[in-house]
Amino acid sequence: MYKLKQDNAPIYEALVKYKSMRILPFDVPGHKHGKGNPKLTEFLGERCLSVDVNSMKPLDNLCHPVSVIKEAEELAADAFGAKHAFLMVNGTTSAVQAMVMSVCKKGDKIIMPRNVHRSAINALILSGATPVYINPGVNKKLGIPLGMSVSDIENAIKEHPEAKAVLVNNPTYYGICSNLKGIVELAHKHGMYVLVDEAHGTHFYFGENMPISAMAAGADMAAVSMHKTGGSLTQSSFLLTNCDLHVGYIRQIINLTQTTSGSYLLLTSLDLARRELALNGKEIFKRVTELAEYARKEINKIDGYYAYSKELIDNNEVFDFDVTKLSVFTRDMGLAGIEVYDILRDEYDIQIEFGDIGNILAIISVGDDMPAVERLVAAISQIKRLNEGNTGDSFDNEYINPDVVMTPQSAFYADKKSLPFDECVNKISGEFVMCYPPGIPILAPGERITREILDYISYSKEKGCFLTGTEDINIERINVVEEL
């Protein structure tokens, strides 16, 4: 299957060799193998801090790799079926930004769904590119945005044939997958790049019977959060490429925003996680799928919950579904998703990925086992029993169609003034408002502020969602664009 020997881990092997040499450090980091910070060493361990080192000739340099990091990139590209793979240590955020900025310059148009992660809109602020938003369909019962349909993209291309690229979320946070192959074929026919925010899709490359991966579908670039479902350390990701753009140019774009002090802890975790998945991914994700399916089946026996899956597929806005996602609709049992999320953490010591107005998401991946899943299911069941008769109140859905008035860059850098919420109706937002996680903006720079949006933000605050994005830390005021 693989052209290269996937049991190699060049960065890890170089660090092991470095450690055995007992080098006396007179470089950064200043803790000098942990000796300068005993409490940190006690907490993380000497083995960890002894390999928290700086770039040097035996360990290569992330900004311009020529040896062990270069070898790790080649192994990753081989494992993911890409032409090239970049090791990212500023998270998938920097990978998404690098994708957009590699193909779009100031004034260029890019077609994307509005329910993108904030990193994609941040890329528009940085690059000056203009978004052509496609409003996703909405499942009215679940209140969740769906995928992008090929017909919607086709209409956007007809209206904006000069667009440079199409960006796709695949899968969404909830597990919804678009017709990626169809989108790629359509975009390429019109000379456009296809960029995929594949943050939650690492397992598509290694498991069996999974939705198609971006590289297999022929996409040009994909941002993959190895740390989310692949077992590497938080903040470590891959940027995969499969296009005609020069690797050196893409690296220059990456280096505009990525640190020059790449963490070898993060790099090694990518190296080892890639090796583990390349060698054992089929077995790992077979087990993950079985755990998720078991949990889904058991939760669906409990009145008031709905753990959804492939039955949502309509071959249009839901082309496929990622069955490893344990997405659960909660409103029928009288609690908002964020309320269930808080109860699980505060009363059962269970931390799930997120809760929104109507749903919760539990990530099941390489580190889970049956006892953990059974404990989660038992807690969810008990929450239902303790909340019998709770009717609750709710909004109809999680997605509000935006009214885009200005480009994100123009609005973000415009002269602004801060107004209380109730005075913001019909004003143009100069900043973000979003629940985190998942980090999808309710309001983005350049969009008209409506009463519906303000009511939704207030409702989210009331239910306990963690809101971010505004300059005002209390989320009681919004910066709006000064009117001329």
Short mmCIF file of C-alpha atoms in Angstrom, two decimals:
data_model
loop_
_atom_site.label_atom_id
_atom_site.label_comp_id
_atom_site.label_asym_id
_atom_site.label_seq_id
_atom_site.Cartn_x
_atom_site.Cartn_y
_atom_site.Cartn_z
CA MET A 1 0.00 0.00 0.00
CA TYR A 2 2.71 2.48 0.99
CA LYS A 3 5.78 3.29 -1.10
CA LEU A 4 7.91 4.24 1.91
CA LYS A 5 8.72 2.30 5.06
CA GLN A 6 6.05 3.59 7.41
CA ASP A 7 7.59 2.09 10.55
CA ASN A 8 10.26 4.81 10.39
CA ALA A 9 9.88 7.91 12.59
CA PRO A 10 12.83 10.17 11.67
CA ILE A 11 12.14 13.08 14.05
CA TYR A 12 11.59 10.76 16.98
CA GLU A 13 14.72 8.78 16.13
CA ALA A 14 16.79 11.97 15.84
CA LEU A 15 15.57 13.16 19.25
CA VAL A 16 16.42 9.82 20.86
CA LYS A 17 19.91 10.07 19.41
CA TYR A 18 20.23 13.70 20.54
CA LYS A 19 19.23 12.77 24.09
CA SER A 20 21.82 9.97 24.23
CA MET A 21 24.61 12.43 23.34
CA ARG A 22 24.16 14.33 26.63
CA ILE A 23 24.60 17.70 24.90
CA LEU A 24 25.32 20.67 27.21
CA PRO A 25 22.79 23.35 26.14
CA PHE A 26 23.76 26.99 25.75
CA ASP A 27 20.83 27.73 23.47
CA VAL A 28 17.09 28.20 24.02
CA PRO A 29 14.76 27.19 25.59
CA GLY A 30 16.06 28.69 28.79
CA HIS A 31 14.80 25.98 31.14
CA LYS A 32 17.82 23.89 29.97
CA HIS A 33 16.25 20.42 29.94
CA GLY A 34 14.00 21.39 32.83
CA LYS A 35 16.71 22.32 35.34
CA GLY A 36 15.64 25.96 35.32
CA ASN A 37 12.02 25.21 36.20
CA PRO A 38 11.79 22.40 38.77
CA LYS A 39 8.02 22.68 39.24
CA LEU A 40 7.42 22.34 35.50
CA THR A 41 9.81 19.38 35.41
CA GLU A 42 7.99 17.77 38.31
CA PHE A 43 4.67 18.27 36.53
CA LEU A 44 5.65 17.20 33.00
CA GLY A 45 8.60 14.97 33.76
CA GLU A 46 12.31 15.14 32.94
CA ARG A 47 11.88 12.93 29.87
CA CYS A 48 9.52 15.46 28.36
CA LEU A 49 11.58 18.57 29.07
CA SER A 50 14.84 16.95 28.00
CA VAL A 51 13.54 16.86 24.42
CA ASP A 52 11.88 20.29 24.46
CA VAL A 53 14.70 21.66 22.36
CA ASN A 54 15.48 24.23 19.70
CA SER A 55 16.19 23.71 15.99
CA MET A 56 19.76 22.61 15.33
CA LYS A 57 21.58 20.85 12.54
CA PRO A 58 20.94 17.25 13.75
CA LEU A 59 17.23 18.01 14.28
CA ASP A 60 16.55 20.06 11.12
CA ASN A 61 14.50 23.27 10.90
CA LEU A 62 10.73 23.42 10.39
CA CYS A 63 10.92 26.64 8.37
CA HIS A 64 13.31 25.12 5.83
CA PRO A 65 13.56 21.34 6.34
CA VAL A 66 16.38 19.46 4.64
CA SER A 67 16.84 16.29 6.72
CA VAL A 68 14.75 14.57 9.40
CA ILE A 69 11.73 16.89 9.16
CA LYS A 70 11.86 16.59 5.38
CA GLU A 71 11.85 12.80 5.75
CA ALA A 72 8.89 13.01 8.13
CA GLU A 73 7.02 15.13 5.58
CA GLU A 74 7.67 12.55 2.87
CA LEU A 75 6.43 9.72 5.09
CA ALA A 76 3.30 11.69 5.97
CA ALA A 77 2.58 12.48 2.33
CA ASP A 78 2.93 8.79 1.50
CA ALA A 79 0.65 7.78 4.39
CA PHE A 80 -2.08 10.26 3.44
CA GLY A 81 -1.82 9.76 -0.32
CA ALA A 82 -0.74 13.37 -0.93
CA LYS A 83 1.93 14.92 -3.13
CA HIS A 84 3.31 16.75 -0.11
CA ALA A 85 2.60 17.09 3.60
CA PHE A 86 3.62 19.97 5.83
CA LEU A 87 3.98 19.46 9.59
CA MET A 88 2.01 22.21 11.32
CA VAL A 89 2.57 23.30 14.93
CA ASN A 90 0.25 26.34 15.00
CA GLY A 91 -2.78 24.09 14.81
CA THR A 92 -5.13 23.46 11.93
CA THR A 93 -5.97 27.15 12.14
CA SER A 94 -2.64 27.97 10.49
CA ALA A 95 -3.14 25.18 7.95
CA VAL A 96 -6.53 26.59 6.90
CA GLN A 97 -5.06 30.07 6.67
CA ALA A 98 -2.14 28.80 4.59
CA MET A 99 -4.52 27.06 2.17
CA VAL A 100 -6.56 30.19 1.57
CA MET A 101 -3.58 32.53 1.34
CA SER A 102 -1.74 30.19 -1.04
CA VAL A 103 -4.47 30.48 -3.69
CA CYS A 104 -6.12 33.85 -2.95
CA LYS A 105 -4.74 37.36 -2.99
CA LYS A 106 -6.43 40.66 -2.13
CA GLY A 107 -9.67 41.02 -4.08
CA ASP A 108 -9.82 37.38 -5.20
CA LYS A 109 -13.09 35.57 -4.59
CA ILE A 110 -13.39 32.27 -2.77
CA ILE A 111 -16.59 30.20 -2.52
CA MET A 112 -17.20 28.77 0.95
CA PRO A 113 -19.98 27.77 3.31
CA ARG A 114 -20.85 30.41 5.89
CA ASN A 115 -20.61 27.84 8.71
CA VAL A 116 -16.82 27.72 8.41
CA HIS A 117 -14.47 27.77 11.36
CA ARG A 118 -13.27 31.24 12.32
CA SER A 119 -9.80 30.38 10.95
CA ALA A 120 -11.15 30.54 7.39
CA ILE A 121 -12.69 33.98 7.89
CA ASN A 122 -9.50 35.10 9.65
CA ALA A 123 -7.66 34.09 6.47
CA LEU A 124 -9.91 36.48 4.53
CA ILE A 125 -9.07 39.27 6.97
CA LEU A 126 -5.35 38.58 6.51
CA SER A 127 -5.39 38.11 2.73
CA GLY A 128 -8.09 40.55 1.68
CA ALA A 129 -9.89 37.85 -0.31
CA THR A 130 -13.64 38.23 -0.79
CA PRO A 131 -15.97 35.46 0.35
CA VAL A 132 -18.81 34.13 -1.75
CA TYR A 133 -20.84 32.47 0.99
CA ILE A 134 -23.08 29.52 0.39
CA ASN A 135 -25.71 29.22 3.08
CA PRO A 136 -25.91 25.55 4.02
CA GLY A 137 -29.18 23.75 4.29
CA VAL A 138 -30.52 23.26 7.81
CA ASN A 139 -32.03 20.18 9.42
CA LYS A 140 -34.98 21.88 11.11
CA LYS A 141 -35.50 19.15 13.72
CA LEU A 142 -31.87 18.95 14.80
CA GLY A 143 -31.19 22.64 14.23
CA ILE A 144 -27.84 21.93 12.56
CA PRO A 145 -26.31 23.23 9.32
CA LEU A 146 -25.73 20.57 6.67
CA GLY A 147 -23.14 20.17 3.91
CA MET A 148 -22.74 22.07 0.64
CA SER A 149 -24.72 20.67 -2.27
CA VAL A 150 -23.11 20.41 -5.70
CA SER A 151 -26.02 22.38 -7.20
CA ASP A 152 -25.48 25.28 -4.78
CA ILE A 153 -21.80 25.39 -5.69
CA GLU A 154 -22.65 25.21 -9.38
CA ASN A 155 -24.93 28.24 -8.98
CA ALA A 156 -22.22 30.13 -7.12
CA ILE A 157 -19.70 29.35 -9.86
CA LYS A 158 -22.14 30.61 -12.54
CA GLU A 159 -22.55 33.87 -10.64
CA HIS A 160 -18.85 34.19 -9.78
CA PRO A 161 -16.85 32.43 -12.54
CA GLU A 162 -13.77 34.45 -11.60
CA ALA A 163 -13.54 32.83 -8.15
CA LYS A 164 -10.18 31.21 -7.45
CA ALA A 165 -11.24 28.39 -5.14
CA VAL A 166 -13.95 26.50 -3.31
CA LEU A 167 -13.48 25.73 0.39
CA VAL A 168 -15.40 22.81 1.91
CA ASN A 169 -15.89 21.69 5.53
CA ASN A 170 -15.65 17.92 5.45
CA PRO A 171 -16.79 16.49 7.78
CA THR A 172 -18.66 19.13 9.75
CA TYR A 173 -18.46 19.09 13.53
CA TYR A 174 -21.63 17.00 13.57
CA GLY A 175 -20.31 14.39 11.09
CA ILE A 176 -22.06 15.66 7.94
CA CYS A 177 -20.12 15.06 4.71
CA SER A 178 -20.61 16.75 1.33
CA ASN A 179 -20.24 15.16 -2.10
CA LEU A 180 -16.53 15.91 -2.13
CA LYS A 181 -15.70 14.09 -5.34
CA GLY A 182 -18.54 15.82 -7.19
CA ILE A 183 -17.45 19.21 -5.86
CA VAL A 184 -13.85 18.59 -6.93
CA GLU A 185 -14.87 17.57 -10.45
CA LEU A 186 -17.12 20.63 -10.82
CA ALA A 187 -14.56 23.11 -9.47
CA HIS A 188 -11.70 21.71 -11.51
CA LYS A 189 -13.82 21.90 -14.65
CA HIS A 190 -14.01 25.65 -14.02
CA GLY A 191 -10.32 26.03 -13.18
CA MET A 192 -10.82 26.49 -9.43
CA TYR A 193 -8.85 25.00 -6.57
CA VAL A 194 -10.63 22.90 -3.95
CA LEU A 195 -9.52 23.42 -0.34
CA VAL A 196 -10.85 21.13 2.38
CA ASP A 197 -11.04 21.93 6.06
CA GLU A 198 -10.68 18.30 7.12
CA ALA A 199 -9.98 19.07 10.76
CA HIS A 200 -12.18 16.21 11.95
CA GLY A 201 -11.31 13.73 9.22
CA THR A 202 -7.92 12.18 10.02
CA HIS A 203 -9.52 8.74 10.30
CA PHE A 204 -10.89 8.94 6.74
CA TYR A 205 -7.36 8.16 5.53
CA PHE A 206 -6.76 5.08 7.65
CA GLY A 207 -10.08 3.44 8.54
CA GLU A 208 -12.16 1.20 6.31
CA ASN A 209 -15.67 2.04 5.10
CA MET A 210 -15.16 5.71 5.91
CA PRO A 211 -16.36 8.72 3.89
CA ILE A 212 -13.95 9.62 1.10
CA SER A 213 -10.91 11.65 2.14
CA ALA A 214 -9.94 14.94 0.51
CA MET A 215 -6.84 13.52 -1.15
CA ALA A 216 -8.71 10.47 -2.48
CA ALA A 217 -11.38 12.80 -3.88
CA GLY A 218 -8.73 14.78 -5.77
CA ALA A 219 -8.87 17.97 -3.69
CA ASP A 220 -5.93 20.35 -4.05
CA MET A 221 -5.23 20.99 -0.38
CA ALA A 222 -6.52 19.73 2.96
CA ALA A 223 -6.00 20.83 6.55
CA VAL A 224 -6.03 17.78 8.84
CA SER A 225 -6.11 17.95 12.65
CA MET A 226 -4.02 14.94 13.54
CA HIS A 227 -4.48 15.79 17.21
CA LYS A 228 -8.29 15.60 17.08
CA THR A 229 -8.79 11.98 16.06
CA GLY A 230 -5.29 10.75 15.22
CA GLY A 231 -3.53 10.71 18.59
CA SER A 232 -0.91 13.46 18.30
CA LEU A 233 -0.50 16.35 20.75
CA THR A 234 -2.91 19.29 20.79
CA GLN A 235 -1.98 21.96 18.24
CA SER A 236 -0.26 19.54 15.84
CA SER A 237 -1.68 19.10 12.35
CA PHE A 238 -0.89 18.37 8.72
CA LEU A 239 -1.38 20.49 5.64
CA LEU A 240 -1.70 18.14 2.66
CA THR A 241 -1.27 19.23 -0.93
CA ASN A 242 -2.18 17.58 -4.20
CA CYS A 243 -1.88 20.43 -6.68
CA ASP A 244 0.43 22.32 -9.02
CA LEU A 245 1.45 25.00 -6.53
CA HIS A 246 5.16 24.97 -5.78
CA VAL A 247 5.97 23.44 -2.41
CA GLY A 248 8.46 26.21 -1.70
CA TYR A 249 5.81 28.89 -2.25
CA ILE A 250 3.32 27.19 0.06
CA ARG A 251 6.04 26.97 2.71
CA GLN A 252 6.68 30.69 2.34
CA ILE A 253 2.98 31.32 2.97
CA ILE A 254 3.03 29.00 6.01
CA ASN A 255 6.07 30.82 7.36
CA LEU A 256 4.19 34.14 7.31
CA THR A 257 2.17 33.04 10.35
CA GLN A 258 3.72 29.86 11.78
CA THR A 259 6.30 30.09 14.54
CA THR A 260 10.01 29.91 13.77
CA SER A 261 10.42 27.95 17.02
CA GLY A 262 8.64 24.75 16.09
CA SER A 263 8.04 22.53 19.14
CA TYR A 264 9.81 19.18 18.84
CA LEU A 265 7.26 17.73 21.24
CA LEU A 266 4.54 18.53 18.71
CA LEU A 267 6.64 17.45 15.72
CA THR A 268 7.54 14.13 17.33
CA SER A 269 3.92 13.50 18.23
CA LEU A 270 2.99 13.95 14.55
CA ASP A 271 5.78 11.61 13.50
CA LEU A 272 4.77 8.87 15.94
CA ALA A 273 1.01 9.26 15.43
CA ARG A 274 1.44 9.01 11.65
CA ARG A 275 3.50 5.85 12.10
CA GLU A 276 0.91 4.30 14.42
CA LEU A 277 -2.00 5.01 12.08
CA ALA A 278 -0.14 3.92 8.96
CA LEU A 279 0.73 0.60 10.60
CA ASN A 280 -2.43 -0.03 12.65
CA GLY A 281 -5.08 2.44 11.50
CA LYS A 282 -7.51 -0.11 10.09
CA GLU A 283 -7.71 -2.00 13.38
CA ILE A 284 -7.78 1.19 15.46
CA PHE A 285 -10.66 2.80 13.60
CA LYS A 286 -12.57 -0.45 13.33
CA ARG A 287 -12.62 -0.43 17.14
CA VAL A 288 -13.51 3.27 17.24
CA THR A 289 -16.43 2.69 14.87
CA GLU A 290 -17.69 -0.22 16.96
CA LEU A 291 -17.56 1.90 20.14
CA ALA A 292 -19.42 4.77 18.50
CA GLU A 293 -22.08 2.49 17.04
CA TYR A 294 -22.56 0.79 20.40
CA ALA A 295 -22.99 4.14 22.16
CA ARG A 296 -25.38 5.39 19.47
CA LYS A 297 -27.53 2.25 19.73
CA GLU A 298 -27.71 2.46 23.54
CA ILE A 299 -28.47 6.19 23.62
CA ASN A 300 -31.27 5.74 21.09
CA LYS A 301 -32.98 3.39 23.56
CA ILE A 302 -33.39 6.34 25.95
CA ASP A 303 -36.49 8.48 25.36
CA GLY A 304 -35.73 12.10 24.60
CA TYR A 305 -32.35 11.61 22.92
CA TYR A 306 -31.56 11.06 19.26
CA ALA A 307 -28.05 9.95 18.29
CA TYR A 308 -28.16 10.42 14.54
CA SER A 309 -26.18 8.70 11.82
CA LYS A 310 -26.39 7.55 8.20
CA GLU A 311 -30.20 7.71 8.14
CA LEU A 312 -29.72 11.47 7.50
CA ILE A 313 -28.08 10.79 4.12
CA ASP A 314 -30.03 12.34 1.23
CA ASN A 315 -27.24 12.28 -1.42
CA ASN A 316 -27.44 16.05 -1.57
CA GLU A 317 -26.72 18.22 1.48
CA VAL A 318 -25.93 15.09 3.50
CA PHE A 319 -23.96 12.99 1.05
CA ASP A 320 -22.36 10.81 3.72
CA PHE A 321 -21.99 10.63 7.49
CA ASP A 322 -19.00 10.02 9.73
CA VAL A 323 -20.20 7.25 12.04
CA THR A 324 -17.36 7.83 14.51
CA LYS A 325 -19.05 11.13 15.50
CA LEU A 326 -21.36 10.63 18.47
CA SER A 327 -23.67 13.58 17.81
CA VAL A 328 -26.78 13.56 20.00
CA PHE A 329 -29.89 15.73 19.80
CA THR A 330 -31.09 16.58 23.33
CA ARG A 331 -33.95 19.05 23.10
CA ASP A 332 -36.72 16.44 23.14
CA MET A 333 -35.76 15.58 26.72
CA GLY A 334 -36.05 19.21 27.77
CA LEU A 335 -32.43 20.31 28.03
CA ALA A 336 -30.26 22.26 25.64
CA GLY A 337 -27.12 20.52 24.49
CA ILE A 338 -24.96 22.99 26.41
CA GLU A 339 -26.89 22.16 29.58
CA VAL A 340 -26.22 18.44 29.15
CA TYR A 341 -22.58 19.31 28.39
CA ASP A 342 -22.30 21.24 31.68
CA ILE A 343 -24.04 18.54 33.72
CA LEU A 344 -21.77 15.82 32.34
CA ARG A 345 -18.69 17.81 33.34
CA ASP A 346 -19.85 19.26 36.65
CA GLU A 347 -21.75 16.28 38.06
CA TYR A 348 -20.27 13.23 36.31
CA ASP A 349 -16.66 14.32 35.65
CA ILE A 350 -17.10 13.61 31.94
CA GLN A 351 -15.77 16.16 29.46
CA ILE A 352 -17.32 15.92 26.00
CA GLU A 353 -16.31 17.98 22.97
CA PHE A 354 -19.11 20.52 22.97
CA GLY A 355 -22.74 21.29 23.56
CA ASP A 356 -24.72 23.80 21.55
CA ILE A 357 -28.35 24.83 21.72
CA GLY A 358 -29.78 21.48 20.65
CA ASN A 359 -26.96 18.93 20.48
CA ILE A 360 -23.94 17.44 22.18
CA LEU A 361 -20.90 15.90 20.54
CA ALA A 362 -18.68 13.28 22.15
CA ILE A 363 -15.45 12.55 20.29
CA ILE A 364 -14.65 8.84 20.23
CA SER A 365 -11.20 8.11 18.90
CA VAL A 366 -7.92 6.24 19.29
CA GLY A 367 -7.72 6.58 23.07
CA ASP A 368 -11.19 5.32 24.00
CA ASP A 369 -12.33 1.92 25.27
CA MET A 370 -15.61 0.22 26.16
CA PRO A 371 -15.61 1.05 29.92
CA ALA A 372 -15.29 4.75 29.10
CA VAL A 373 -18.11 4.61 26.56
CA GLU A 374 -20.36 2.69 28.95
CA ARG A 375 -19.76 5.32 31.64
CA LEU A 376 -20.76 8.06 29.19
CA VAL A 377 -23.94 6.25 28.16
CA ALA A 378 -24.87 5.58 31.80
CA ALA A 379 -24.42 9.26 32.68
CA ILE A 380 -26.53 10.39 29.72
CA SER A 381 -29.25 7.94 30.79
CA GLN A 382 -29.22 9.16 34.39
CA ILE A 383 -29.43 12.80 33.29
CA LYS A 384 -32.64 11.91 31.48
CA ARG A 385 -34.10 10.19 34.54
CA LEU A 386 -33.30 13.16 36.76
CA ASN A 387 -34.87 15.62 34.32
CA GLU A 388 -38.18 13.89 33.59
CA GLY A 389 -40.88 16.37 32.70
CA ASN A 390 -38.48 19.19 31.82
CA THR A 391 -39.97 20.79 28.70
CA GLY A 392 -37.42 23.57 28.25
CA ASP A 393 -37.44 26.23 25.55
CA SER A 394 -35.39 26.52 22.42
CA PHE A 395 -34.51 28.25 19.20
CA ASP A 396 -35.45 26.62 15.92
CA ASN A 397 -31.92 26.13 14.60
CA GLU A 398 -28.21 26.75 15.04
CA TYR A 399 -27.70 28.68 11.79
CA ILE A 400 -28.88 32.14 10.76
CA ASN A 401 -28.36 33.27 7.16
CA PRO A 402 -25.98 36.26 7.19
CA ASP A 403 -26.41 39.56 5.40
CA VAL A 404 -22.88 40.31 4.15
CA VAL A 405 -22.37 44.03 3.61
CA MET A 406 -18.57 44.40 3.58
CA THR A 407 -15.58 42.12 3.13
CA PRO A 408 -14.23 40.75 6.42
CA GLN A 409 -10.95 42.63 5.96
CA SER A 410 -12.60 45.98 5.25
CA ALA A 411 -14.90 45.68 8.24
CA PHE A 412 -12.23 44.41 10.63
CA TYR A 413 -9.84 47.28 9.85
CA ALA A 414 -12.52 49.99 9.52
CA ASP A 415 -13.04 52.75 12.06
CA LYS A 416 -15.35 51.28 14.71
CA LYS A 417 -17.28 52.22 17.80
CA SER A 418 -18.45 50.06 20.66
CA LEU A 419 -22.20 49.86 21.26
CA PRO A 420 -24.38 48.00 23.77
CA PHE A 421 -26.16 45.00 22.28
CA ASP A 422 -29.57 46.64 21.99
CA GLU A 423 -28.17 49.57 20.01
CA CYS A 424 -26.51 47.34 17.40
CA VAL A 425 -29.57 46.39 15.34
CA ASN A 426 -28.97 47.11 11.61
CA LYS A 427 -25.36 48.10 12.27
CA ILE A 428 -22.42 46.38 10.53
CA SER A 429 -20.30 44.19 12.78
CA GLY A 430 -16.58 44.92 12.95
CA GLU A 431 -15.75 41.76 14.91
CA PHE A 432 -16.70 38.15 15.59
CA VAL A 433 -19.19 36.66 18.01
CA MET A 434 -19.07 32.87 18.32
CA CYS A 435 -19.60 29.96 20.64
CA TYR A 436 -16.39 28.04 21.30
CA PRO A 437 -16.28 25.21 20.68
CA PRO A 438 -17.00 24.78 17.80
CA GLY A 439 -15.69 28.22 16.79
CA ILE A 440 -18.16 28.83 13.95
CA PRO A 441 -19.10 32.54 14.01
CA ILE A 442 -22.67 33.56 14.77
CA LEU A 443 -21.58 36.96 13.53
CA ALA A 444 -18.51 37.85 11.48
CA PRO A 445 -16.91 41.16 10.47
CA GLY A 446 -18.82 42.82 7.63
CA GLU A 447 -22.21 41.29 8.43
CA ARG A 448 -25.43 43.12 9.28
CA ILE A 449 -26.49 42.74 12.91
CA THR A 450 -30.15 41.74 13.17
CA ARG A 451 -32.50 41.35 16.10
CA GLU A 452 -32.59 37.59 15.40
CA ILE A 453 -28.80 37.39 15.75
CA LEU A 454 -28.80 39.38 18.98
CA ASP A 455 -31.58 37.21 20.41
CA TYR A 456 -29.64 34.09 19.49
CA ILE A 457 -26.47 35.41 21.16
CA SER A 458 -28.44 36.32 24.29
CA TYR A 459 -30.10 32.90 24.36
CA SER A 460 -26.71 31.20 23.97
CA LYS A 461 -25.33 33.23 26.90
CA GLU A 462 -28.36 32.38 29.00
CA LYS A 463 -27.92 28.67 28.35
CA GLY A 464 -24.25 28.81 29.31
CA CYS A 465 -22.44 28.70 25.95
CA PHE A 466 -18.88 30.03 26.11
CA LEU A 467 -18.93 33.06 23.82
CA THR A 468 -15.78 34.60 22.35
CA GLY A 469 -14.61 36.98 19.65
CA THR A 470 -15.57 40.43 20.90
CA GLU A 471 -13.19 43.01 22.26
CA ASP A 472 -15.55 43.28 25.24
CA ILE A 473 -14.67 40.34 27.48
CA ASN A 474 -18.22 40.24 28.90
CA ILE A 475 -19.84 40.01 25.44
CA GLU A 476 -22.20 42.89 26.31
CA ARG A 477 -21.02 45.27 23.59
CA ILE A 478 -20.15 44.86 19.92
CA ASN A 479 -17.73 46.91 17.84
CA VAL A 480 -19.65 48.20 14.83
CA VAL A 481 -18.37 49.92 11.73
CA GLU A 482 -18.58 53.70 11.86
CA GLU A 483 -21.07 54.89 9.26
CA LEU A 484 -19.80 57.48 6.82
#
